[in-house]
mmCIF file with all atom_site columns, C-alpha atoms in Angstrom:
data_model
loop_
_atom_site.group_PDB
_atom_site.id
_atom_site.type_symbol
_atom_site.label_atom_id
_atom_site.label_alt_id
_atom_site.label_comp_id
_atom_site.label_asym_id
_atom_site.label_entity_id
_atom_site.label_seq_id
_atom_site.pdbx_PDB_ins_code
_atom_site.Cartn_x
_atom_site.Cartn_y
_atom_site.Cartn_z
_atom_site.occupancy
_atom_site.B_iso_or_equiv
_atom_site.pdbx_formal_charge
_atom_site.auth_seq_id
_atom_site.auth_comp_id
_atom_site.auth_asym_id
_atom_site.auth_atom_id
_atom_site.pdbx_PDB_model_num
ATOM 1   C CA . MET A 1 1   ? 133.704 150.272 20.377 1.00 0.00 ? 1   MET A CA 1
ATOM 2   C CA . LYS A 1 2   ? 131.875 151.991 17.632 1.00 0.00 ? 2   LYS A CA 1
ATOM 3   C CA . TYR A 1 3   ? 128.932 149.467 17.745 1.00 0.00 ? 3   TYR A CA 1
ATOM 4   C CA . ALA A 1 4   ? 128.685 150.164 21.883 1.00 0.00 ? 4   ALA A CA 1
ATOM 5   C CA . ASN A 1 5   ? 128.559 153.910 20.995 1.00 0.00 ? 5   ASN A CA 1
ATOM 6   C CA . GLY A 1 6   ? 125.907 153.310 18.642 1.00 0.00 ? 6   GLY A CA 1
ATOM 7   C CA . LEU A 1 7   ? 123.875 151.309 21.208 1.00 0.00 ? 7   LEU A CA 1
ATOM 8   C CA . ALA A 1 8   ? 124.473 154.002 23.705 1.00 0.00 ? 8   ALA A CA 1
ATOM 9   C CA . THR A 1 9   ? 123.200 156.592 21.364 1.00 0.00 ? 9   THR A CA 1
ATOM 10  C CA . GLN A 1 10  ? 120.117 154.728 20.606 1.00 0.00 ? 10  GLN A CA 1
ATOM 11  C CA . LYS A 1 11  ? 119.348 154.145 24.119 1.00 0.00 ? 11  LYS A CA 1
ATOM 12  C CA . GLN A 1 12  ? 120.085 157.895 24.922 1.00 0.00 ? 12  GLN A CA 1
ATOM 13  C CA . ILE A 1 13  ? 117.488 158.803 21.981 1.00 0.00 ? 13  ILE A CA 1
ATOM 14  C CA . ILE A 1 14  ? 114.761 156.594 23.282 1.00 0.00 ? 14  ILE A CA 1
ATOM 15  C CA . GLU A 1 15  ? 115.282 157.797 27.045 1.00 0.00 ? 15  GLU A CA 1
ATOM 16  C CA . VAL A 1 16  ? 114.626 161.499 25.797 1.00 0.00 ? 16  VAL A CA 1
ATOM 17  C CA . CYS A 1 17  ? 111.800 160.582 23.572 1.00 0.00 ? 17  CYS A CA 1
ATOM 18  C CA . LYS A 1 18  ? 110.056 158.706 26.339 1.00 0.00 ? 18  LYS A CA 1
ATOM 19  C CA . ARG A 1 19  ? 110.039 162.019 28.232 1.00 0.00 ? 19  ARG A CA 1
ATOM 20  C CA . LEU A 1 20  ? 109.159 164.235 25.246 1.00 0.00 ? 20  LEU A CA 1
ATOM 21  C CA . PHE A 1 21  ? 106.378 161.914 23.763 1.00 0.00 ? 21  PHE A CA 1
ATOM 22  C CA . TYR A 1 22  ? 104.976 161.825 27.087 1.00 0.00 ? 22  TYR A CA 1
ATOM 23  C CA . GLU A 1 23  ? 105.164 165.716 27.833 1.00 0.00 ? 23  GLU A CA 1
ATOM 24  C CA . LYS A 1 24  ? 104.238 166.773 24.159 1.00 0.00 ? 24  LYS A CA 1
ATOM 25  C CA . GLY A 1 25  ? 102.736 163.760 22.194 1.00 0.00 ? 25  GLY A CA 1
ATOM 26  C CA . ILE A 1 26  ? 104.398 162.114 19.473 1.00 0.00 ? 26  ILE A CA 1
ATOM 27  C CA . GLU A 1 27  ? 102.854 164.713 16.851 1.00 0.00 ? 27  GLU A CA 1
ATOM 28  C CA . GLY A 1 28  ? 103.910 167.645 19.108 1.00 0.00 ? 28  GLY A CA 1
ATOM 29  C CA . THR A 1 29  ? 107.442 166.757 19.161 1.00 0.00 ? 29  THR A CA 1
ATOM 30  C CA . THR A 1 30  ? 109.854 167.370 16.464 1.00 0.00 ? 30  THR A CA 1
ATOM 31  C CA . TYR A 1 31  ? 113.243 166.106 15.238 1.00 0.00 ? 31  TYR A CA 1
ATOM 32  C CA . THR A 1 32  ? 114.660 169.406 16.448 1.00 0.00 ? 32  THR A CA 1
ATOM 33  C CA . ASP A 1 33  ? 113.243 168.666 19.773 1.00 0.00 ? 33  ASP A CA 1
ATOM 34  C CA . ILE A 1 34  ? 114.878 165.299 19.669 1.00 0.00 ? 34  ILE A CA 1
ATOM 35  C CA . CYS A 1 35  ? 118.281 166.447 18.700 1.00 0.00 ? 35  CYS A CA 1
ATOM 36  C CA . ALA A 1 36  ? 118.401 169.185 21.210 1.00 0.00 ? 36  ALA A CA 1
ATOM 37  C CA . ALA A 1 37  ? 117.182 167.381 24.318 1.00 0.00 ? 37  ALA A CA 1
ATOM 38  C CA . ALA A 1 38  ? 119.416 164.131 23.077 1.00 0.00 ? 38  ALA A CA 1
ATOM 39  C CA . ASP A 1 39  ? 122.513 166.324 22.012 1.00 0.00 ? 39  ASP A CA 1
ATOM 40  C CA . VAL A 1 40  ? 122.715 164.668 18.609 1.00 0.00 ? 40  VAL A CA 1
ATOM 41  C CA . HIS A 1 41  ? 123.231 165.886 14.933 1.00 0.00 ? 41  HIS A CA 1
ATOM 42  C CA . PRO A 1 42  ? 120.239 165.291 12.964 1.00 0.00 ? 42  PRO A CA 1
ATOM 43  C CA . GLY A 1 43  ? 121.903 163.024 10.698 1.00 0.00 ? 43  GLY A CA 1
ATOM 44  C CA . THR A 1 44  ? 122.914 160.866 13.506 1.00 0.00 ? 44  THR A CA 1
ATOM 45  C CA . LEU A 1 45  ? 119.062 160.517 14.501 1.00 0.00 ? 45  LEU A CA 1
ATOM 46  C CA . THR A 1 46  ? 117.771 159.756 11.028 1.00 0.00 ? 46  THR A CA 1
ATOM 47  C CA . HIS A 1 47  ? 120.593 157.069 10.894 1.00 0.00 ? 47  HIS A CA 1
ATOM 48  C CA . HIS A 1 48  ? 119.322 155.290 14.018 1.00 0.00 ? 48  HIS A CA 1
ATOM 49  C CA . PHE A 1 49  ? 115.521 155.965 13.522 1.00 0.00 ? 49  PHE A CA 1
ATOM 50  C CA . SER A 1 50  ? 114.108 157.192 10.094 1.00 0.00 ? 50  SER A CA 1
ATOM 51  C CA . GLU A 1 51  ? 110.649 157.779 11.675 1.00 0.00 ? 51  GLU A CA 1
ATOM 52  C CA . LYS A 1 52  ? 109.438 158.836 15.019 1.00 0.00 ? 52  LYS A CA 1
ATOM 53  C CA . ALA A 1 53  ? 107.081 155.992 14.753 1.00 0.00 ? 53  ALA A CA 1
ATOM 54  C CA . ASN A 1 54  ? 110.057 153.605 14.954 1.00 0.00 ? 54  ASN A CA 1
ATOM 55  C CA . ILE A 1 55  ? 111.328 155.254 18.296 1.00 0.00 ? 55  ILE A CA 1
ATOM 56  C CA . ALA A 1 56  ? 107.533 154.938 19.881 1.00 0.00 ? 56  ALA A CA 1
ATOM 57  C CA . SER A 1 57  ? 107.477 151.389 18.745 1.00 0.00 ? 57  SER A CA 1
ATOM 58  C CA . GLU A 1 58  ? 110.638 150.714 20.754 1.00 0.00 ? 58  GLU A CA 1
ATOM 59  C CA . ILE A 1 59  ? 108.998 152.588 23.788 1.00 0.00 ? 59  ILE A CA 1
ATOM 60  C CA . TYR A 1 60  ? 105.766 150.800 23.482 1.00 0.00 ? 60  TYR A CA 1
ATOM 61  C CA . LEU A 1 61  ? 107.322 147.250 23.124 1.00 0.00 ? 61  LEU A CA 1
ATOM 62  C CA . LYS A 1 62  ? 109.764 147.751 26.277 1.00 0.00 ? 62  LYS A CA 1
ATOM 63  C CA . ALA A 1 63  ? 106.859 149.331 28.375 1.00 0.00 ? 63  ALA A CA 1
ATOM 64  C CA . SER A 1 64  ? 104.461 146.485 27.504 1.00 0.00 ? 64  SER A CA 1
ATOM 65  C CA . LEU A 1 65  ? 107.091 143.759 28.256 1.00 0.00 ? 65  LEU A CA 1
ATOM 66  C CA . ALA A 1 66  ? 108.253 145.636 31.585 1.00 0.00 ? 66  ALA A CA 1
ATOM 67  C CA . LEU A 1 67  ? 104.293 145.687 32.754 1.00 0.00 ? 67  LEU A CA 1
ATOM 68  C CA . ASP A 1 68  ? 103.768 142.001 31.304 1.00 0.00 ? 68  ASP A CA 1
ATOM 69  C CA . MET A 1 69  ? 106.809 140.836 33.703 1.00 0.00 ? 69  MET A CA 1
ATOM 70  C CA . GLU A 1 70  ? 105.042 142.585 36.831 1.00 0.00 ? 70  GLU A CA 1
ATOM 71  C CA . ILE A 1 71  ? 101.527 140.969 36.080 1.00 0.00 ? 71  ILE A CA 1
ATOM 72  C CA . THR A 1 72  ? 103.161 137.490 35.429 1.00 0.00 ? 72  THR A CA 1
ATOM 73  C CA . GLU A 1 73  ? 104.891 137.548 39.016 1.00 0.00 ? 73  GLU A CA 1
ATOM 74  C CA . LEU A 1 74  ? 101.963 139.372 40.833 1.00 0.00 ? 74  LEU A CA 1
ATOM 75  C CA . PHE A 1 75  ? 99.521  136.866 39.413 1.00 0.00 ? 75  PHE A CA 1
ATOM 76  C CA . ALA A 1 76  ? 101.733 133.994 38.882 1.00 0.00 ? 76  ALA A CA 1
ATOM 77  C CA . GLU A 1 77  ? 98.755  131.403 39.797 1.00 0.00 ? 77  GLU A CA 1
ATOM 78  C CA . GLU A 1 78  ? 96.685  132.747 37.040 1.00 0.00 ? 78  GLU A CA 1
ATOM 79  C CA . ASP A 1 79  ? 96.853  131.000 33.425 1.00 0.00 ? 79  ASP A CA 1
ATOM 80  C CA . ARG A 1 80  ? 98.085  133.047 30.582 1.00 0.00 ? 80  ARG A CA 1
ATOM 81  C CA . ALA A 1 81  ? 94.613  134.087 29.201 1.00 0.00 ? 81  ALA A CA 1
ATOM 82  C CA . GLN A 1 82  ? 93.984  135.667 32.585 1.00 0.00 ? 82  GLN A CA 1
ATOM 83  C CA . GLN A 1 83  ? 97.116  137.452 33.096 1.00 0.00 ? 83  GLN A CA 1
ATOM 84  C CA . LEU A 1 84  ? 96.685  138.841 29.420 1.00 0.00 ? 84  LEU A CA 1
ATOM 85  C CA . LEU A 1 85  ? 93.102  140.211 30.412 1.00 0.00 ? 85  LEU A CA 1
ATOM 86  C CA . ILE A 1 86  ? 94.593  141.859 33.461 1.00 0.00 ? 86  ILE A CA 1
ATOM 87  C CA . ALA A 1 87  ? 97.159  143.815 31.407 1.00 0.00 ? 87  ALA A CA 1
ATOM 88  C CA . VAL A 1 88  ? 94.059  144.882 29.349 1.00 0.00 ? 88  VAL A CA 1
ATOM 89  C CA . TYR A 1 89  ? 92.343  146.289 32.379 1.00 0.00 ? 89  TYR A CA 1
ATOM 90  C CA . VAL A 1 90  ? 95.643  147.844 33.698 1.00 0.00 ? 90  VAL A CA 1
ATOM 91  C CA . HIS A 1 91  ? 96.484  149.464 30.676 1.00 0.00 ? 91  HIS A CA 1
ATOM 92  C CA . LEU A 1 92  ? 92.984  150.876 30.368 1.00 0.00 ? 92  LEU A CA 1
ATOM 93  C CA . LEU A 1 93  ? 92.949  152.226 34.006 1.00 0.00 ? 93  LEU A CA 1
ATOM 94  C CA . ALA A 1 94  ? 96.078  154.133 33.135 1.00 0.00 ? 94  ALA A CA 1
ATOM 95  C CA . MET A 1 95  ? 94.420  155.623 30.126 1.00 0.00 ? 95  MET A CA 1
ATOM 96  C CA . TYR A 1 96  ? 91.605  156.908 32.374 1.00 0.00 ? 96  TYR A CA 1
ATOM 97  C CA . GLN A 1 97  ? 94.126  158.221 35.026 1.00 0.00 ? 97  GLN A CA 1
ATOM 98  C CA . ASP A 1 98  ? 96.298  159.968 32.859 1.00 0.00 ? 98  ASP A CA 1
ATOM 99  C CA . ALA A 1 99  ? 95.693  161.778 29.557 1.00 0.00 ? 99  ALA A CA 1
ATOM 100 C CA . ALA A 1 100 ? 99.223  162.061 28.316 1.00 0.00 ? 100 ALA A CA 1
ATOM 101 C CA . TYR A 1 101 ? 99.852  158.301 28.739 1.00 0.00 ? 101 TYR A CA 1
ATOM 102 C CA . ALA A 1 102 ? 96.333  157.785 26.556 1.00 0.00 ? 102 ALA A CA 1
ATOM 103 C CA . ARG A 1 103 ? 97.500  160.467 23.920 1.00 0.00 ? 103 ARG A CA 1
ATOM 104 C CA . PHE A 1 104 ? 100.952 158.480 23.438 1.00 0.00 ? 104 PHE A CA 1
ATOM 105 C CA . TYR A 1 105 ? 99.003  155.321 22.872 1.00 0.00 ? 105 TYR A CA 1
ATOM 106 C CA . ILE A 1 106 ? 96.396  156.660 20.481 1.00 0.00 ? 106 ILE A CA 1
ATOM 107 C CA . GLU A 1 107 ? 99.014  158.324 18.375 1.00 0.00 ? 107 GLU A CA 1
ATOM 108 C CA . TYR A 1 108 ? 101.278 155.521 18.384 1.00 0.00 ? 108 TYR A CA 1
ATOM 109 C CA . MET A 1 109 ? 98.655  152.724 17.382 1.00 0.00 ? 109 MET A CA 1
ATOM 110 C CA . ALA A 1 110 ? 97.607  155.096 14.288 1.00 0.00 ? 110 ALA A CA 1
ATOM 111 C CA . LEU A 1 111 ? 101.245 155.172 13.251 1.00 0.00 ? 111 LEU A CA 1
ATOM 112 C CA . ASP A 1 112 ? 101.671 151.684 13.996 1.00 0.00 ? 112 ASP A CA 1
ATOM 113 C CA . ILE A 1 113 ? 98.974  150.854 11.341 1.00 0.00 ? 113 ILE A CA 1
ATOM 114 C CA . HIS A 1 114 ? 100.012 153.734 9.189  1.00 0.00 ? 114 HIS A CA 1
ATOM 115 C CA . TYR A 1 115 ? 103.584 152.651 8.444  1.00 0.00 ? 115 TYR A CA 1
ATOM 116 C CA . GLY A 1 116 ? 102.924 149.076 8.951  1.00 0.00 ? 116 GLY A CA 1
ATOM 117 C CA . ILE A 1 117 ? 105.523 148.897 11.537 1.00 0.00 ? 117 ILE A CA 1
ATOM 118 C CA . TYR A 1 118 ? 103.368 146.339 13.286 1.00 0.00 ? 118 TYR A CA 1
ATOM 119 C CA . MET A 1 119 ? 104.242 143.742 10.567 1.00 0.00 ? 119 MET A CA 1
ATOM 120 C CA . LYS A 1 120 ? 108.015 143.990 12.094 1.00 0.00 ? 120 LYS A CA 1
ATOM 121 C CA . HIS A 1 121 ? 106.935 143.073 15.708 1.00 0.00 ? 121 HIS A CA 1
ATOM 122 C CA . LEU A 1 122 ? 104.532 140.455 14.970 1.00 0.00 ? 122 LEU A CA 1
ATOM 123 C CA . PRO A 1 123 ? 106.310 137.996 17.079 1.00 0.00 ? 123 PRO A CA 1
ATOM 124 C CA . ASP A 1 124 ? 105.841 140.389 19.866 1.00 0.00 ? 124 ASP A CA 1
ATOM 125 C CA . ILE A 1 125 ? 102.314 141.013 19.493 1.00 0.00 ? 125 ILE A CA 1
ATOM 126 C CA . MET A 1 126 ? 101.716 137.064 19.115 1.00 0.00 ? 126 MET A CA 1
ATOM 127 C CA . ARG A 1 127 ? 103.331 136.962 22.524 1.00 0.00 ? 127 ARG A CA 1
ATOM 128 C CA . ASP A 1 128 ? 101.151 139.759 23.920 1.00 0.00 ? 128 ASP A CA 1
ATOM 129 C CA . ILE A 1 129 ? 97.985  138.060 22.604 1.00 0.00 ? 129 ILE A CA 1
ATOM 130 C CA . SER A 1 130 ? 98.617  134.394 22.805 1.00 0.00 ? 130 SER A CA 1
ATOM 131 C CA . CYS A 1 131 ? 97.671  132.320 25.711 1.00 0.00 ? 131 CYS A CA 1
ATOM 132 C CA . LYS A 1 132 ? 98.060  128.889 23.878 1.00 0.00 ? 132 LYS A CA 1
ATOM 133 C CA . GLU A 1 133 ? 101.107 126.676 23.742 1.00 0.00 ? 133 GLU A CA 1
ATOM 134 C CA . GLY A 1 134 ? 102.212 124.123 21.166 1.00 0.00 ? 134 GLY A CA 1
ATOM 135 C CA . GLU A 1 135 ? 100.708 125.966 18.035 1.00 0.00 ? 135 GLU A CA 1
ATOM 136 C CA . GLU A 1 136 ? 103.450 124.926 15.598 1.00 0.00 ? 136 GLU A CA 1
ATOM 137 C CA . ASP A 1 137 ? 102.197 123.596 12.777 1.00 0.00 ? 137 ASP A CA 1
ATOM 138 C CA . SER A 1 138 ? 101.626 125.992 9.621  1.00 0.00 ? 138 SER A CA 1
ATOM 139 C CA . ALA A 1 139 ? 98.047  126.187 9.762  1.00 0.00 ? 139 ALA A CA 1
ATOM 140 C CA . SER A 1 140 ? 98.118  127.217 13.557 1.00 0.00 ? 140 SER A CA 1
ATOM 141 C CA . GLN A 1 141 ? 100.684 129.707 12.949 1.00 0.00 ? 141 GLN A CA 1
ATOM 142 C CA . GLU A 1 142 ? 98.758  131.361 10.131 1.00 0.00 ? 142 GLU A CA 1
ATOM 143 C CA . ARG A 1 143 ? 95.668  131.553 12.312 1.00 0.00 ? 143 ARG A CA 1
ATOM 144 C CA . MET A 1 144 ? 97.559  133.099 15.091 1.00 0.00 ? 144 MET A CA 1
ATOM 145 C CA . THR A 1 145 ? 99.450  135.485 12.686 1.00 0.00 ? 145 THR A CA 1
ATOM 146 C CA . PHE A 1 146 ? 95.893  136.492 11.357 1.00 0.00 ? 146 PHE A CA 1
ATOM 147 C CA . ARG A 1 147 ? 94.552  137.112 14.989 1.00 0.00 ? 147 ARG A CA 1
ATOM 148 C CA . ALA A 1 148 ? 97.817  139.294 15.840 1.00 0.00 ? 148 ALA A CA 1
ATOM 149 C CA . VAL A 1 149 ? 96.937  141.356 13.035 1.00 0.00 ? 149 VAL A CA 1
ATOM 150 C CA . ALA A 1 150 ? 93.548  141.694 13.662 1.00 0.00 ? 150 ALA A CA 1
ATOM 151 C CA . TYR A 1 151 ? 93.932  142.490 17.403 1.00 0.00 ? 151 TYR A CA 1
ATOM 152 C CA . ARG A 1 152 ? 96.247  145.182 16.446 1.00 0.00 ? 152 ARG A CA 1
ATOM 153 C CA . GLY A 1 153 ? 93.730  146.738 14.198 1.00 0.00 ? 153 GLY A CA 1
ATOM 154 C CA . MET A 1 154 ? 91.235  146.623 16.983 1.00 0.00 ? 154 MET A CA 1
ATOM 155 C CA . GLN A 1 155 ? 93.522  148.119 19.619 1.00 0.00 ? 155 GLN A CA 1
ATOM 156 C CA . ALA A 1 156 ? 93.867  151.307 17.314 1.00 0.00 ? 156 ALA A CA 1
ATOM 157 C CA . ALA A 1 157 ? 90.300  151.616 17.083 1.00 0.00 ? 157 ALA A CA 1
ATOM 158 C CA . LEU A 1 158 ? 89.091  150.722 20.524 1.00 0.00 ? 158 LEU A CA 1
ATOM 159 C CA . ILE A 1 159 ? 91.805  153.021 22.353 1.00 0.00 ? 159 ILE A CA 1
ATOM 160 C CA . TYR A 1 160 ? 90.752  155.816 20.039 1.00 0.00 ? 160 TYR A CA 1
ATOM 161 C CA . TYR A 1 161 ? 86.889  155.323 20.680 1.00 0.00 ? 161 TYR A CA 1
ATOM 162 C CA . ILE A 1 162 ? 87.266  154.785 24.310 1.00 0.00 ? 162 ILE A CA 1
ATOM 163 C CA . ASN A 1 163 ? 89.416  157.873 25.079 1.00 0.00 ? 163 ASN A CA 1
ATOM 164 C CA . ALA A 1 164 ? 86.997  160.002 23.293 1.00 0.00 ? 164 ALA A CA 1
ATOM 165 C CA . ARG A 1 165 ? 84.058  158.495 25.479 1.00 0.00 ? 165 ARG A CA 1
ATOM 166 C CA . HIS A 1 166 ? 86.034  158.167 28.743 1.00 0.00 ? 166 HIS A CA 1
ATOM 167 C CA . ASP A 1 167 ? 84.060  160.800 30.493 1.00 0.00 ? 167 ASP A CA 1
ATOM 168 C CA . THR A 1 168 ? 80.476  158.909 29.908 1.00 0.00 ? 168 THR A CA 1
ATOM 169 C CA . ILE A 1 169 ? 81.919  155.232 29.584 1.00 0.00 ? 169 ILE A CA 1
ATOM 170 C CA . PRO A 1 170 ? 82.953  154.151 33.095 1.00 0.00 ? 170 PRO A CA 1
ATOM 171 C CA . VAL A 1 171 ? 86.444  152.094 32.634 1.00 0.00 ? 171 VAL A CA 1
ATOM 172 C CA . GLU A 1 172 ? 84.473  148.971 33.795 1.00 0.00 ? 172 GLU A CA 1
ATOM 173 C CA . LEU A 1 173 ? 82.038  149.018 30.953 1.00 0.00 ? 173 LEU A CA 1
ATOM 174 C CA . ALA A 1 174 ? 84.845  149.822 28.627 1.00 0.00 ? 174 ALA A CA 1
ATOM 175 C CA . PHE A 1 175 ? 86.840  146.880 29.859 1.00 0.00 ? 175 PHE A CA 1
ATOM 176 C CA . GLY A 1 176 ? 83.761  144.590 29.309 1.00 0.00 ? 176 GLY A CA 1
ATOM 177 C CA . TYR A 1 177 ? 83.783  145.838 25.794 1.00 0.00 ? 177 TYR A CA 1
ATOM 178 C CA . TRP A 1 178 ? 87.602  145.251 25.123 1.00 0.00 ? 178 TRP A CA 1
ATOM 179 C CA . GLY A 1 179 ? 87.857  142.269 27.348 1.00 0.00 ? 179 GLY A CA 1
ATOM 180 C CA . LYS A 1 180 ? 85.182  140.350 25.374 1.00 0.00 ? 180 LYS A CA 1
ATOM 181 C CA . PHE A 1 181 ? 86.719  141.104 22.033 1.00 0.00 ? 181 PHE A CA 1
ATOM 182 C CA . PHE A 1 182 ? 90.029  140.244 23.453 1.00 0.00 ? 182 PHE A CA 1
ATOM 183 C CA . LEU A 1 183 ? 88.833  136.772 24.562 1.00 0.00 ? 183 LEU A CA 1
ATOM 184 C CA . LEU A 1 184 ? 87.107  136.357 21.487 1.00 0.00 ? 184 LEU A CA 1
ATOM 185 C CA . ILE A 1 185 ? 90.349  136.150 19.687 1.00 0.00 ? 185 ILE A CA 1
ATOM 186 C CA . GLN A 1 186 ? 91.521  133.608 22.279 1.00 0.00 ? 186 GLN A CA 1
ATOM 187 C CA . GLU A 1 187 ? 88.525  131.570 21.318 1.00 0.00 ? 187 GLU A CA 1
ATOM 188 C CA . ILE A 1 188 ? 87.033  131.922 24.798 1.00 0.00 ? 188 ILE A CA 1
ATOM 189 C CA . GLN A 1 189 ? 83.043  133.237 24.526 1.00 0.00 ? 189 GLN A CA 1
ATOM 190 C CA . GLY A 1 190 ? 79.926  133.331 26.162 1.00 0.00 ? 190 GLY A CA 1
ATOM 191 C CA . ASP A 1 191 ? 79.604  132.968 29.973 1.00 0.00 ? 191 ASP A CA 1
ATOM 192 C CA . ALA A 1 192 ? 83.379  131.543 30.239 1.00 0.00 ? 192 ALA A CA 1
ATOM 193 C CA . ALA A 1 193 ? 84.430  135.224 28.694 1.00 0.00 ? 193 ALA A CA 1
ATOM 194 C CA . GLN A 1 194 ? 82.176  137.049 31.425 1.00 0.00 ? 194 GLN A CA 1
ATOM 195 C CA . GLU A 1 195 ? 83.329  134.764 34.110 1.00 0.00 ? 195 GLU A CA 1
ATOM 196 C CA . ARG A 1 196 ? 86.898  135.840 33.444 1.00 0.00 ? 196 ARG A CA 1
ATOM 197 C CA . ILE A 1 197 ? 86.069  139.286 33.138 1.00 0.00 ? 197 ILE A CA 1
ATOM 198 C CA . ASP A 1 198 ? 84.399  139.558 36.440 1.00 0.00 ? 198 ASP A CA 1
ATOM 199 C CA . ARG A 1 199 ? 87.192  137.869 37.970 1.00 0.00 ? 199 ARG A CA 1
ATOM 200 C CA . VAL A 1 200 ? 89.568  140.356 36.815 1.00 0.00 ? 200 VAL A CA 1
ATOM 201 C CA . LEU A 1 201 ? 87.590  143.033 38.332 1.00 0.00 ? 201 LEU A CA 1
ATOM 202 C CA . LYS A 1 202 ? 87.455  141.343 41.730 1.00 0.00 ? 202 LYS A CA 1
ATOM 203 C CA . GLN A 1 203 ? 91.151  140.329 41.439 1.00 0.00 ? 203 GLN A CA 1
ATOM 204 C CA . SER A 1 204 ? 92.266  144.271 40.916 1.00 0.00 ? 204 SER A CA 1
ATOM 205 C CA . ARG A 1 205 ? 90.414  145.308 44.016 1.00 0.00 ? 205 ARG A CA 1
ATOM 206 C CA . GLY A 1 206 ? 93.027  147.236 45.916 1.00 0.00 ? 206 GLY A CA 1
ATOM 207 C CA . LEU A 1 207 ? 95.497  147.207 43.187 1.00 0.00 ? 207 LEU A CA 1
ATOM 208 C CA . GLU A 1 208 ? 97.626  150.223 43.000 1.00 0.00 ? 208 GLU A CA 1
ATOM 209 C CA . ILE A 1 209 ? 98.833  151.625 39.794 1.00 0.00 ? 209 ILE A CA 1
ATOM 210 C CA . LYS A 1 210 ? 101.658 154.071 39.395 1.00 0.00 ? 210 LYS A CA 1
ATOM 211 C CA . ILE A 1 211 ? 102.106 155.832 36.338 1.00 0.00 ? 211 ILE A CA 1
ATOM 212 C CA . ASP A 1 212 ? 105.775 156.640 35.508 1.00 0.00 ? 212 ASP A CA 1
ATOM 213 C CA . GLY A 1 213 ? 105.606 158.605 32.232 1.00 0.00 ? 213 GLY A CA 1
ATOM 214 C CA . LEU A 1 214 ? 104.813 155.805 29.768 1.00 0.00 ? 214 LEU A CA 1
ATOM 215 C CA . ASN A 1 215 ? 105.595 153.240 31.884 1.00 0.00 ? 215 ASN A CA 1
ATOM 216 C CA . VAL A 1 216 ? 103.087 151.380 34.378 1.00 0.00 ? 216 VAL A CA 1
ATOM 217 C CA . HIS A 1 217 ? 103.938 149.765 37.490 1.00 0.00 ? 217 HIS A CA 1
ATOM 218 C CA . ILE A 1 218 ? 101.588 147.796 39.817 1.00 0.00 ? 218 ILE A CA 1
ATOM 219 C CA . ARG A 1 219 ? 101.351 146.551 43.457 1.00 0.00 ? 219 ARG A CA 1
ATOM 220 C CA . PHE A 1 220 ? 99.034  145.828 46.107 1.00 0.00 ? 220 PHE A CA 1
ATOM 221 C CA . PRO A 1 221 ? 100.127 147.982 48.938 1.00 0.00 ? 221 PRO A CA 1
ATOM 222 C CA . ASN A 1 222 ? 101.757 146.350 52.024 1.00 0.00 ? 222 ASN A CA 1
ATOM 223 C CA . LYS A 1 223 ? 101.910 143.249 50.287 1.00 0.00 ? 223 LYS A CA 1
ATOM 224 C CA . GLY A 1 224 ? 105.151 143.167 48.575 1.00 0.00 ? 224 GLY A CA 1
ATOM 225 C CA . LYS A 1 225 ? 105.033 141.551 45.137 1.00 0.00 ? 225 LYS A CA 1
ATOM 226 C CA . LYS A 1 226 ? 102.878 138.660 46.622 1.00 0.00 ? 226 LYS A CA 1
ATOM 227 C CA . LYS A 1 227 ? 99.170  138.745 46.337 1.00 0.00 ? 227 LYS A CA 1
ATOM 228 C CA . SER A 1 228 ? 97.293  137.436 49.224 1.00 0.00 ? 228 SER A CA 1
#
């Protein structure tokens, strides 16, 4: 029962922080704010989460996984590399449309790098960037890990750079920059990379994006979960 209560408290804290981090930002949200909104004692909060960055990490991972599941279902006919590239584009669209959403991801990526939290979640990051299967030997695993770490650093820099210039850089152009870096990590370059980027832009015409706080949902209106 105690274990179950602990999980319930963690879930409550995360749900409260999803709202607070969206409304006030990670930096703008204090531990006092969290304790008041979640109705927990400061000692209870620090017992479950020693840093706000740890809470933000849980929120980021769950939101990323939920979006990935929607993309995988909606674009089931595409290979993994293309599905991941679509996720990059959807994420950028959300950043351009919602300043609070963009602020969270800028602050989270900075904390993720600063505290080295990404090291605890390398398997999740590798899932987010890997389109290859069967890389199980030690050399392949080391190469994949290196790519995951490099991509995390790239994400942090690109998100900050693009957000600071989103008024002058069209989202399609920003996606072209980001997409080529992402595909380079996938060892896809040149004409093959440009073809995939162009295909995402074509595939996404008419795609409806709904931003629900720090979660993004996608669909093609009047087509349910299937793409014609």
